[in-house]
């Protein structure tokens, strides 16, 4: 039996009935905690809680394939915190995310679910911003920041567990981390490693970590209807703006998401929609127009979590999001790459 399993076994023998007291703050749980708890129990990952903990007890490497909507990003780190609480003692658990917005938003949500102060018990670290303290026990961070920490802390001694989330995206930083973590685990057999993926690539990660146990969790899907225009649009940007305005004026409450090809188009569309909606005056609900692209400052990216505008004349407000369609950049890159390559090969 490993040393970690011994400590866990001893911890199980301790009384677990702490009433309404939060073990992390030593204060009574808030009313909101219980409201969120009911929603957490409805997530698919909640039903696999015991199976996941069993894998953690028996292996230092665990691979988890959780489909979109399963709740793995918010719930798995909390399960580890609860299970490894005796081992923390000034150390922490980290969960990597490929994007800054995800690290910030998920950490805030998890702090609410655990009923702890945001930035104290649960925090995040991204480039140029560190919202953690000495009392932080769960930290969300970008994969690039964990790589940077590894330069000054080669064995990642400050962590008892490392969770690599969204590993299927295969960013450069994530791939380097996979190799680095595997080497670190040889020198630190006590380090728990959890690799989470949303696709069948999880089986590749399982083989990479010497046939680590694999847990598959289904996700939640929502109905999607697809409507096509009868004829091709001459100006897709104008057509997208017209459609968004029509949805806002005549459809029930709910937010709108549009994908465009770049920052310039997004800013133009934001200006046009604001101007058009304002032109309808009191006969139309208010809108919050939110752009999102990579060069936007983090505080502006956080606006996607702002509430929708209040009702005006019994007409609900709505949020309209403008995102960059990443597929456009991939297609553009490959087009120019092959164009350049073909031109180079045709040179006599």
CSV table of C-alpha atoms in Angstrom, one decimal, residues 16-30 33-34 85 114-115:
chain,number,residue,atom,x,y,z
A,16,UNK,CA,-16.8,13.1,8.4
A,17,UNK,CA,-20.0,14.5,9.8
A,18,UNK,CA,-19.0,18.2,10.3
A,19,UNK,CA,-22.6,19.4,10.3
A,20,UNK,CA,-23.0,22.6,8.3
A,21,UNK,CA,-19.4,23.7,8.7
A,22,UNK,CA,-17.2,24.3,5.7
A,23,UNK,CA,-13.9,22.5,6.4
A,24,UNK,CA,-11.9,25.0,4.3
A,25,UNK,CA,-13.2,28.2,6.0
A,26,UNK,CA,-14.3,26.8,9.4
A,27,UNK,CA,-17.5,28.8,8.8
A,28,UNK,CA,-21.1,27.6,8.2
A,29,UNK,CA,-22.0,27.0,4.6
A,30,UNK,CA,-23.9,29.8,2.9
A,33,UNK,CA,-23.7,26.8,-1.5
A,34,UNK,CA,-26.7,24.5,-1.1
A,85,UNK,CA,-6.9,17.3,1.8
A,114,UNK,CA,-16.7,25.4,-2.6
A,115,UNK,CA,-18.0,28.4,-0.7
